[in-house]
Short mmCIF file of C-alpha atoms and ligand atoms in Angstrom, two decimals:
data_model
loop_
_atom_site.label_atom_id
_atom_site.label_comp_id
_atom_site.label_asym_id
_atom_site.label_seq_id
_atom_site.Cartn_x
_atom_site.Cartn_y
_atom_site.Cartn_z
CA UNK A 1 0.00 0.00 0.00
CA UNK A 2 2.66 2.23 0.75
CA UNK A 3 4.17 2.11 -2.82
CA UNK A 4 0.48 3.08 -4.20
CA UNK A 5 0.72 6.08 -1.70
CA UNK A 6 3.96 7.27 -2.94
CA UNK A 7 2.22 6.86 -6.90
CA UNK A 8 -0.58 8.85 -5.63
CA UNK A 9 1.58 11.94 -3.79
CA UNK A 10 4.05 11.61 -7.21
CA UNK A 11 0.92 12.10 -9.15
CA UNK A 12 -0.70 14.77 -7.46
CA UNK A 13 2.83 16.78 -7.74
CA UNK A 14 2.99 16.78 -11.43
CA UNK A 15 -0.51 17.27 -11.70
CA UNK A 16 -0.60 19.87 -9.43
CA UNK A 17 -0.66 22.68 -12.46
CA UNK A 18 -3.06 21.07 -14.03
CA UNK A 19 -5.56 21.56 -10.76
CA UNK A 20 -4.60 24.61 -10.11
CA UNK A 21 -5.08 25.74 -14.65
CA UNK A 22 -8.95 24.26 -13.98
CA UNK A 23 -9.42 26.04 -10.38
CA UNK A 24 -8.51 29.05 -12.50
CA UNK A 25 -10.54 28.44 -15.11
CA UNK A 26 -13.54 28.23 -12.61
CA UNK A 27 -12.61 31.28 -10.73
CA UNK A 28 -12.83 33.41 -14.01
CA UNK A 29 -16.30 31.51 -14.62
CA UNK A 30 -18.50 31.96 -11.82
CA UNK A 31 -21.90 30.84 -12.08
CA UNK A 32 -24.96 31.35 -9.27
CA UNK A 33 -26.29 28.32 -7.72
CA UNK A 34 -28.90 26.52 -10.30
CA UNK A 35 -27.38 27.90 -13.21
CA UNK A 36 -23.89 26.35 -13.56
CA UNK A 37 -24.20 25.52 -17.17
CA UNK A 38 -20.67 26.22 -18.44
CA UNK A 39 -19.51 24.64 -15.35
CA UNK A 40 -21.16 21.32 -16.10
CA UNK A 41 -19.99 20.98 -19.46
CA UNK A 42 -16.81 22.38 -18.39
CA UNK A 43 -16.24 19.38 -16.14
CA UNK A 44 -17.99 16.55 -18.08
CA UNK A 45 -15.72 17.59 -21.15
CA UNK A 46 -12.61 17.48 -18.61
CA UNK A 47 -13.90 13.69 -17.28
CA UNK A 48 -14.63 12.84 -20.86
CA UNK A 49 -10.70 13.69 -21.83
CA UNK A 50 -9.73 11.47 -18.87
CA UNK A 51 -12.07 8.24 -20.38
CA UNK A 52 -14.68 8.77 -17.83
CA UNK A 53 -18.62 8.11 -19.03
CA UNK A 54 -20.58 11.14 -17.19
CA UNK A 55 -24.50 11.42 -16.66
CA UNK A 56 -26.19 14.39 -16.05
CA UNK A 57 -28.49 14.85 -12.63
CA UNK A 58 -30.43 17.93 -11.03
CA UNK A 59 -30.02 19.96 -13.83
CA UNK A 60 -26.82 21.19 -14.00
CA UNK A 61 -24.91 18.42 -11.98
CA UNK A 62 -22.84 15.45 -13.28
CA UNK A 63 -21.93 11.75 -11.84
CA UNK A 64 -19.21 10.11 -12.98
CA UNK A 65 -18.01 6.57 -11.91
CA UNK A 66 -14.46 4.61 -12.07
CA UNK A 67 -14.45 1.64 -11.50
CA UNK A 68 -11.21 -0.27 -10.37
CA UNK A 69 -11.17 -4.21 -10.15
CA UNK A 70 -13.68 -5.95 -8.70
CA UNK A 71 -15.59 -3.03 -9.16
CA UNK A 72 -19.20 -4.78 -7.19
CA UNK A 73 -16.71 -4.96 -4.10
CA UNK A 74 -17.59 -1.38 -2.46
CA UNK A 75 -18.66 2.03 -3.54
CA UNK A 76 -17.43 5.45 -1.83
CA UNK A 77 -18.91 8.75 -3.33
CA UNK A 78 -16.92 11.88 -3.46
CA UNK A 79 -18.56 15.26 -3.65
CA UNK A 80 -17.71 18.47 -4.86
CA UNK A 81 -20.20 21.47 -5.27
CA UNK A 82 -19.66 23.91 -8.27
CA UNK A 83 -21.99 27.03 -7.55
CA UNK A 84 -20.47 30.62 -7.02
CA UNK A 85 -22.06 33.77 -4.99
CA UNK A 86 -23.55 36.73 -5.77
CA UNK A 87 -20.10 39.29 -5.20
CA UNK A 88 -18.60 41.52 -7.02
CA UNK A 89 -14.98 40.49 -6.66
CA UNK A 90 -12.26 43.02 -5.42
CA UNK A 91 -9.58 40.65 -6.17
CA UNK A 92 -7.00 42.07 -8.59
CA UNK A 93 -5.76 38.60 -9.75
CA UNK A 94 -5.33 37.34 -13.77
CA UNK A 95 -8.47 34.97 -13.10
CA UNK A 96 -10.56 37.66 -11.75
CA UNK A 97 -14.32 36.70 -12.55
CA UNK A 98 -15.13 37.69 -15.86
CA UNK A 99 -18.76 37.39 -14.54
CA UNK A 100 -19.98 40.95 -13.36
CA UNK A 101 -21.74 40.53 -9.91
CA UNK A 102 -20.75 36.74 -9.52
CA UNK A 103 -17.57 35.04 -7.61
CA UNK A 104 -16.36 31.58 -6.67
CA UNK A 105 -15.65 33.20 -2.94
CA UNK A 106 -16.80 30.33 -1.24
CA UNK A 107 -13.70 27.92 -2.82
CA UNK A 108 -16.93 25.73 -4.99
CA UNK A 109 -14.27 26.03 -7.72
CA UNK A 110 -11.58 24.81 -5.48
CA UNK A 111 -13.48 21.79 -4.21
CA UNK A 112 -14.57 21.20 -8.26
CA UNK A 113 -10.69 21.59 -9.75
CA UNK A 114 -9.87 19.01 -7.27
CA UNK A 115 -12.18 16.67 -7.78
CA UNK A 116 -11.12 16.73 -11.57
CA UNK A 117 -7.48 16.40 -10.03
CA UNK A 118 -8.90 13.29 -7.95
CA UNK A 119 -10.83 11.71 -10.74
CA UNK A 120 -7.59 11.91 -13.13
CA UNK A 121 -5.45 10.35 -10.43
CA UNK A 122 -7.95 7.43 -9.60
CA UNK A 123 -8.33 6.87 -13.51
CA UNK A 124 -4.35 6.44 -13.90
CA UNK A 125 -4.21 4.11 -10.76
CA UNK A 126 -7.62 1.98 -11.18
CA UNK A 127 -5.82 -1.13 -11.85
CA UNK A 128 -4.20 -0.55 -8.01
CA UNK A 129 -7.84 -0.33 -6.25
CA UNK A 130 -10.83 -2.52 -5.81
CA UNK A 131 -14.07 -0.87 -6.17
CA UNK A 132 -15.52 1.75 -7.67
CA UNK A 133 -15.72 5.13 -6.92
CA UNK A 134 -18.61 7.56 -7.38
CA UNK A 135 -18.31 11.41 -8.11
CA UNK A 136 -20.72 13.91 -7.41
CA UNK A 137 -20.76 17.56 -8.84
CA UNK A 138 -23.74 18.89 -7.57
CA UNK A 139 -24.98 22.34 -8.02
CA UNK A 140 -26.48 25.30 -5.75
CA UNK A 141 -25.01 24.50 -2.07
CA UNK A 142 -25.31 28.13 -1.55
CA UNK A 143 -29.13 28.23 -1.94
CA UNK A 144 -32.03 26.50 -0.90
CA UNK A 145 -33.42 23.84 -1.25
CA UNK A 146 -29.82 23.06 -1.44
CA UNK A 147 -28.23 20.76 -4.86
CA UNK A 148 -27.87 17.96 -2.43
CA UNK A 149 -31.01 17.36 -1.54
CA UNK A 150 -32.16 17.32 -5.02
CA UNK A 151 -29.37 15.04 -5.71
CA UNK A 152 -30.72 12.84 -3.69
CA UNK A 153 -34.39 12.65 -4.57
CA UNK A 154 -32.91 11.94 -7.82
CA UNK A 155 -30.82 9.05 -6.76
CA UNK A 156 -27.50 10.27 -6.74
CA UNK A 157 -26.97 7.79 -3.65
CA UNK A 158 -28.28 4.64 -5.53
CA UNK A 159 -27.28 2.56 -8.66
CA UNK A 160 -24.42 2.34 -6.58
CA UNK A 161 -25.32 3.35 -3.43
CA UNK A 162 -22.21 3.88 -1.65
CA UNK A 163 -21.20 3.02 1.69
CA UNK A 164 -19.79 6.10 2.76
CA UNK A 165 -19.33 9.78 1.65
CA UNK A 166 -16.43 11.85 1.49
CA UNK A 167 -16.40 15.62 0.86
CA UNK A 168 -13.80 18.25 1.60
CA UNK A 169 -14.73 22.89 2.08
CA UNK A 170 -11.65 24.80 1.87
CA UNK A 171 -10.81 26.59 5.11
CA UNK A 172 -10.03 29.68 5.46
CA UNK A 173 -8.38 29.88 9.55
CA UNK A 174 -6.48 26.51 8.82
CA UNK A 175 -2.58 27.38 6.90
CA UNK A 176 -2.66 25.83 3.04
CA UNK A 177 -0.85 22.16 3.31
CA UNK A 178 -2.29 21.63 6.32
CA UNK A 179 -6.37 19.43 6.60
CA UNK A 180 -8.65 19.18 9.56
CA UNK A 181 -11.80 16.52 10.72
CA UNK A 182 -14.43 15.95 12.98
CA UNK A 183 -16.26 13.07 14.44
CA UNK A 184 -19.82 13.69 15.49
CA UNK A 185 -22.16 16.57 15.38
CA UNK A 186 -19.64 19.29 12.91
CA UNK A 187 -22.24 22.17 11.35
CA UNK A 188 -25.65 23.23 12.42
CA UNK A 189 -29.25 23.11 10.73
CA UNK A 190 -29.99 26.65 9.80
CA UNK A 191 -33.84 27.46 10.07
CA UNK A 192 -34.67 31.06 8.39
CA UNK A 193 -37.41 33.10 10.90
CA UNK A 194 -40.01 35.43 9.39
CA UNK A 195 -42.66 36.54 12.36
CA UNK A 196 -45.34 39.55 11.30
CA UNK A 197 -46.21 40.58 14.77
CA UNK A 198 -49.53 42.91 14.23
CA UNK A 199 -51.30 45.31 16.63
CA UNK A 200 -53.07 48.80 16.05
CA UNK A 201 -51.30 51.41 15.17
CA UNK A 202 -52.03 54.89 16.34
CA UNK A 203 -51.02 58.28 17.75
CA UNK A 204 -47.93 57.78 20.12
CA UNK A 205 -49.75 59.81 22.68
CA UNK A 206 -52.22 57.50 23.41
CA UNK A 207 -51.29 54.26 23.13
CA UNK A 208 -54.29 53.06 24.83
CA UNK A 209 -56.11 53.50 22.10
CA UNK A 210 -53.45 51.24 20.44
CA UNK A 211 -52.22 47.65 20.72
CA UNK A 212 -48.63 48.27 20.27
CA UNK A 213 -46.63 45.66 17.93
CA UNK A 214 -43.33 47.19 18.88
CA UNK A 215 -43.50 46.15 22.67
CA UNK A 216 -44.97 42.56 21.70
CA UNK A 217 -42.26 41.80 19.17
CA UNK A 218 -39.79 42.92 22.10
CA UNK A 219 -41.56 40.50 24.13
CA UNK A 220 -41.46 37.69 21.63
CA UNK A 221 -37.72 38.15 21.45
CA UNK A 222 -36.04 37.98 24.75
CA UNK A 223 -39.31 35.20 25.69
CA UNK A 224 -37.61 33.16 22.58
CA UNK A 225 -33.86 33.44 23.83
CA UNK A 226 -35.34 32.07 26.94
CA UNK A 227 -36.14 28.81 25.02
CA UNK A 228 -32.57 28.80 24.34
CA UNK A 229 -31.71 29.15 27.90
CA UNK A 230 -34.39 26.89 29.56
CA UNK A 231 -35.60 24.63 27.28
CA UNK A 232 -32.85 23.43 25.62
CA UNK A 233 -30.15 20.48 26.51
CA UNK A 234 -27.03 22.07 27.84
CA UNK A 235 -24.68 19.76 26.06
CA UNK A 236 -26.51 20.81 22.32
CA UNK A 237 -24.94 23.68 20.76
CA UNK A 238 -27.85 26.15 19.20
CA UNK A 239 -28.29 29.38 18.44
CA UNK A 240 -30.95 32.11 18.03
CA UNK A 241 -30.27 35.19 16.23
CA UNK A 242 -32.35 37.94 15.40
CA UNK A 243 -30.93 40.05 12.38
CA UNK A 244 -33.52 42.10 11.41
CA UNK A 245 -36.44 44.10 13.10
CA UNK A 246 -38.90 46.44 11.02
CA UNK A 247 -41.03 48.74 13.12
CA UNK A 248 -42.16 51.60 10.92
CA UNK A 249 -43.07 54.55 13.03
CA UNK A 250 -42.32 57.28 14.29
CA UNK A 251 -41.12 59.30 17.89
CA UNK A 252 -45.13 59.85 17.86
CA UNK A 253 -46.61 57.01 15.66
CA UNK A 254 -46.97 53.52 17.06
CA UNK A 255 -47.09 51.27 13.70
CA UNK A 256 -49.31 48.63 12.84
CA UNK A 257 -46.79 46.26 12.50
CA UNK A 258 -43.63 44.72 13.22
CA UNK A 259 -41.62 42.21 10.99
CA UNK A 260 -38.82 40.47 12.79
CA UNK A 261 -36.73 38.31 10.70
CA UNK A 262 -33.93 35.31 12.28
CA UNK A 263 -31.97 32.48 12.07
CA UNK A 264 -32.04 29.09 14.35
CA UNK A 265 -29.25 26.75 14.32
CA UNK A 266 -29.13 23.37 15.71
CA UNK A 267 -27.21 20.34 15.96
CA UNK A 268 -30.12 17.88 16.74
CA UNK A 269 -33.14 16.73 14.63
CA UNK A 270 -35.40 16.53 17.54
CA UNK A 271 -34.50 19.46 19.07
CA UNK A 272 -34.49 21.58 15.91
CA UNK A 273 -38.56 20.37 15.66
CA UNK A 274 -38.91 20.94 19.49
CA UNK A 275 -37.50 24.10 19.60
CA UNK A 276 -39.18 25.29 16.44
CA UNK A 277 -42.51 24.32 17.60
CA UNK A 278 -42.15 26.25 20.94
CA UNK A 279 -41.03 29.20 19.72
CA UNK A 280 -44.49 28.92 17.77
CA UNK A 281 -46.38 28.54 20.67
CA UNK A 282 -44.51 30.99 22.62
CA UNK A 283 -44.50 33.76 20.34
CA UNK A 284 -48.10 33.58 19.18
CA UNK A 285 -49.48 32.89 22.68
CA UNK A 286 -47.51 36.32 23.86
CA UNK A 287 -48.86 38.15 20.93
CA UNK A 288 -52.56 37.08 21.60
CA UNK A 289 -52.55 37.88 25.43
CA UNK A 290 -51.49 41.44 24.41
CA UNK A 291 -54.17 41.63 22.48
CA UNK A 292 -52.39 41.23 18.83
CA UNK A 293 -51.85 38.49 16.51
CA UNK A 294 -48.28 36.83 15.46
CA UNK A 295 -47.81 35.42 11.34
CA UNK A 296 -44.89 32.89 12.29
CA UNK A 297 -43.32 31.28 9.16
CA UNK A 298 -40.01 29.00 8.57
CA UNK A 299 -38.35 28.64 5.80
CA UNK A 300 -36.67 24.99 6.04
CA UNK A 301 -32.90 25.24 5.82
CA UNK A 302 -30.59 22.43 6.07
CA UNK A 303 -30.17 19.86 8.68
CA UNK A 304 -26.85 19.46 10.77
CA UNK A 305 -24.37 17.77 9.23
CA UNK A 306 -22.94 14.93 11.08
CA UNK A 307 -19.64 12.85 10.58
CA UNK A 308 -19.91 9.21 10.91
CA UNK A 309 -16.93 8.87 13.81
CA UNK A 310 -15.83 5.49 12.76
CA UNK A 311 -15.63 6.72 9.49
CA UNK A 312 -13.76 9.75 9.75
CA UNK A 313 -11.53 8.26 12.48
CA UNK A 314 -10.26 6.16 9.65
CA UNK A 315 -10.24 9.17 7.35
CA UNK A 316 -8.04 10.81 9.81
CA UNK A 317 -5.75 8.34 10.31
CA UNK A 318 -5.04 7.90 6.28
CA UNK A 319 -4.82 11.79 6.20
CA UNK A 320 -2.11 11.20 8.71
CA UNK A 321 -0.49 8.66 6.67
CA UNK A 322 -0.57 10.61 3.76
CA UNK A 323 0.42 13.87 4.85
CA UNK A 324 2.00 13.39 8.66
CA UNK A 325 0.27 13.60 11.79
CA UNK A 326 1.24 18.08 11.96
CA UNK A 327 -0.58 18.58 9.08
CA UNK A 328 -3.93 17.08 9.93
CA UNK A 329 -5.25 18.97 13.11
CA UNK A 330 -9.04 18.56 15.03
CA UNK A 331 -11.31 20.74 14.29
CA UNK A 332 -14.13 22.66 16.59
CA UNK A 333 -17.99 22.71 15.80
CA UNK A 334 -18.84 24.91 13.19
CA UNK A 335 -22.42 26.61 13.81
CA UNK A 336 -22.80 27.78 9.53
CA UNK A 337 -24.94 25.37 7.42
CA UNK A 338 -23.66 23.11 4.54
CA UNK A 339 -26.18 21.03 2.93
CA UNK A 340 -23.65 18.28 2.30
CA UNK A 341 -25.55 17.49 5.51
CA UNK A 342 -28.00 16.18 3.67
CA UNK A 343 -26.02 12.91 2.67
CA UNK A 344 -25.07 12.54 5.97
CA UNK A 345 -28.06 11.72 6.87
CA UNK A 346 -28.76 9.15 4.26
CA UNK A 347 -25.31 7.18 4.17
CA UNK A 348 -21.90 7.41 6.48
CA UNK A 349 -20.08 10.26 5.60
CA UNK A 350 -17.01 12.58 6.44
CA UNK A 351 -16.92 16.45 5.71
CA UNK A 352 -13.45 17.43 6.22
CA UNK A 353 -11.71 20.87 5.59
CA UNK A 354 -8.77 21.83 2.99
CA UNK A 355 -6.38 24.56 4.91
CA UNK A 356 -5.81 27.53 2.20
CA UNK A 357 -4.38 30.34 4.26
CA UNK A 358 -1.26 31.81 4.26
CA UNK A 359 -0.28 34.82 6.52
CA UNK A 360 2.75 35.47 4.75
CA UNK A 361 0.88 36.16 1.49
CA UNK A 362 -1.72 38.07 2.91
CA UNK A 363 -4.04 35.54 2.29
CA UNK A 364 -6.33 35.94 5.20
CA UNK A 365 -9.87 36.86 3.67
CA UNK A 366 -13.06 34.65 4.43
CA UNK A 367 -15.78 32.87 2.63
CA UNK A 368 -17.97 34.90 1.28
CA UNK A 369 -16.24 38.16 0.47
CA UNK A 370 -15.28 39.90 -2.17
CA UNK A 371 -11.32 39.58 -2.01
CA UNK A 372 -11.58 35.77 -0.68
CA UNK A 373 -8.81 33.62 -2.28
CA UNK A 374 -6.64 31.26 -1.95
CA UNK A 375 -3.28 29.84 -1.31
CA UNK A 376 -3.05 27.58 -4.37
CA UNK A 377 -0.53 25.12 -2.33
CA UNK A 378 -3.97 23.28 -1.18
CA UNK A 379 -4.54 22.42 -4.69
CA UNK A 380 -0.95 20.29 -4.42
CA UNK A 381 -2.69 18.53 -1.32
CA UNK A 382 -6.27 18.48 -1.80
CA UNK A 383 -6.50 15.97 -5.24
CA UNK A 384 -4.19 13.47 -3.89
CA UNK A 385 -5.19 13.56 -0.45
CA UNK A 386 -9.42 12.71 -1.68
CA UNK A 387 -7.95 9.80 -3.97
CA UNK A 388 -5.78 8.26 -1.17
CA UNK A 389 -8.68 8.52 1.64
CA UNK A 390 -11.41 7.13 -1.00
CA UNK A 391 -8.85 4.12 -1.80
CA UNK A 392 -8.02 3.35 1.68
CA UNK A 393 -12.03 2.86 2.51
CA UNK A 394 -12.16 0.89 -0.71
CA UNK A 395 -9.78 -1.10 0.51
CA UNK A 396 -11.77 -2.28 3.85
CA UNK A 397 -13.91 -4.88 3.39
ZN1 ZN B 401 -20.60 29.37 1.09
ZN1 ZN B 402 -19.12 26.58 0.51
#
């Protein structure tokens, strides 16, 4: 095995340019989530070069498989996501989007590029694996309903099904060259709140001729931190936050309405439904016994995204092999949303995270802003790094 790991980090190094040529490629080609069109045939004609049959799925995804010997042994899927944001990048770089308004600055085109990089280095070495191995470009993990999920309902985990999941989010605190996992509970479910609190608006001077919206939304919102506080289990990280609160009056106008608008994270199913449905009750009961009414909506997000332990354990310990035991460090709970969560729930699965910062270079920017980049040293790591860890499951019985 150890001479197959050597292939594989000898592989990745002269391919390295060729990763980080597509990454580029995709940087200067942004597209929004749902509408990666150039992106798709972008990476089925890149698979297609490499020998590798493609089939189209949720639109504007692709699933390719390669199949080493005895390829009914096992399956292991490998994900990447290809959808950029809606930023105007400040980045003054050669492959600057040439897409006004749209920008890879969540690293979708650094997880893509290296899943090309993967698939060409488990193409050159398929006579060295048993198995086959099952790639996912998905579309749209920035928006809702989330490209997983749809994905799924269109079978992406069946005909194979594989037994586990691997997929990798560039990370922007952790130094390029260097990879981090998590067993367990990793990112939280992120429920969107819309609540319409409405009273009777009138004169400020009198507001008992009003039933004021402003000081029942107020109520609604420190009563639903209290859920946070008292209802739920200590040892579950969750969040409520409150980002937006809409009370048109003035100094002398109570309003008819309030809109407050928030976000509830969990890392539990149960409690995620729970806590949902109190909040409900809570804020709707306050609202009637003050003599107004409370609209409470929520929009679905994603559910928390959980890392099979035994599964990642092993991940882990073949990052370790591959790379040495300083380069692969633990990482903490994460309360942002990922809908690769989604296939967690359906099959084993480990999200792990590709280091691309580098002080020195001043590259110190995060997700989701407009001069986010990268240290391309994590495109010399992260190809060779997904074909090793997806070989060494294959290679368990
Ligand atoms: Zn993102
Ligand atoms: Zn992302």
């Amino acid at each position: 095995m150890s001479s197959l790991l050597k292939k594989i980090q000898e592989l990745a190094e002269q391919q390295a340019h060729a990763n980080i040529a597509a990454r580029r490629h995709l940087h200067s080609h942004p597209e929004l989530s749902f509408h990666e069109f150039e992106t798709q045939v972008y990476v089925e004609k890149q698979l297609h070069e490499l020998g590798i049959p493609t089939q189209r799925i949720a639109n504007t995804g692709v699933i390719a498989i390669i199949e080493g010997k005895n390829p009914h042994k096992k399956v292991v899927a490998l994900r990447a996501d290809m959808d950029a944001l809606p930023i105007q990048e400040t980045n003054d770089v050669p492959y600057k989007s040439q897409n006004p308004g749209v920008m890879h600055a969540c690293g979708h085109d650094v997880h893509t590029s290296s899943l090309l990089g993967t698939a060409r280095i488990l193409q050159s070495v398929k006579e060295e694996f048993e198995g086959t191995i099952k790639l996912l470009f998905q579309p749209a993990e920035e928006k809702a309903p989330g490209g997983a999920s749809i994905m799924i309902q269109e079978g992406a985990l069946q005909n194979p099904s594989p037994a586990g999941i691997l997929g990798q989010h560039v990370a922007t605190n952790i130094p390029a060259g260097k990879v981090g996992f998590r067993e367990g509970m990793y990112m939280a479910s992120a429920d969107e709140l819309y609540l319409t609190v409405k009273g009777k608006g009138g004169h400020g001077a009198m507001p008992d001729q009003c039933i004021d919206p402003i000081l029942i939304a107020s109520h609604i919102i420190i009563a639903m931190q209290q859920i946070i506080s008292r209802n739920k289990n200590p040892r579950l990280p969750s969040v409520l936050s409150f980002g937006k609160f809409i009370a048109e009056g003035a100094t002398n106008v109570i309003p008819n309405e309030v809109k407050i608008e928030g976000t509830f994270r969990a890392m539990d199913e149960e409690w995620r439904a729970d806590g949902l449905a109190k909040m409900k009750k809570l804020a709707e009961g306050i609202a009637e016994s003050m003599g107004g009414s409370c609209d409470f909506f929520v929009l679905k997000g994603y559910p928390f995204l959980k890392n099979n332990p035994e599964l990642t354990r092993r991940m882990k310990e073949a990052a370790i092999a591959y790379m040495g035991a300083d380069n692969v460090i633990d990482l903490d709970i994460w309360m942002a949303a990922e809908d690769f969560a989604f296939y967690t729930h359906h099959v084993d699965a480990c999200f792990y995270r590709l280091g691309t910062r580098n002080d020195d270079k001043g590259i110190v920017n995060g997700v989701h802003t407009p001069n986010f980049n990268i240290d391309e040293k994590a495109l010399h790591v992260g190809p060779g790094l997904m074909a090793w860890l997806a070989i060494q499951e294959l290679s368990l019985a």
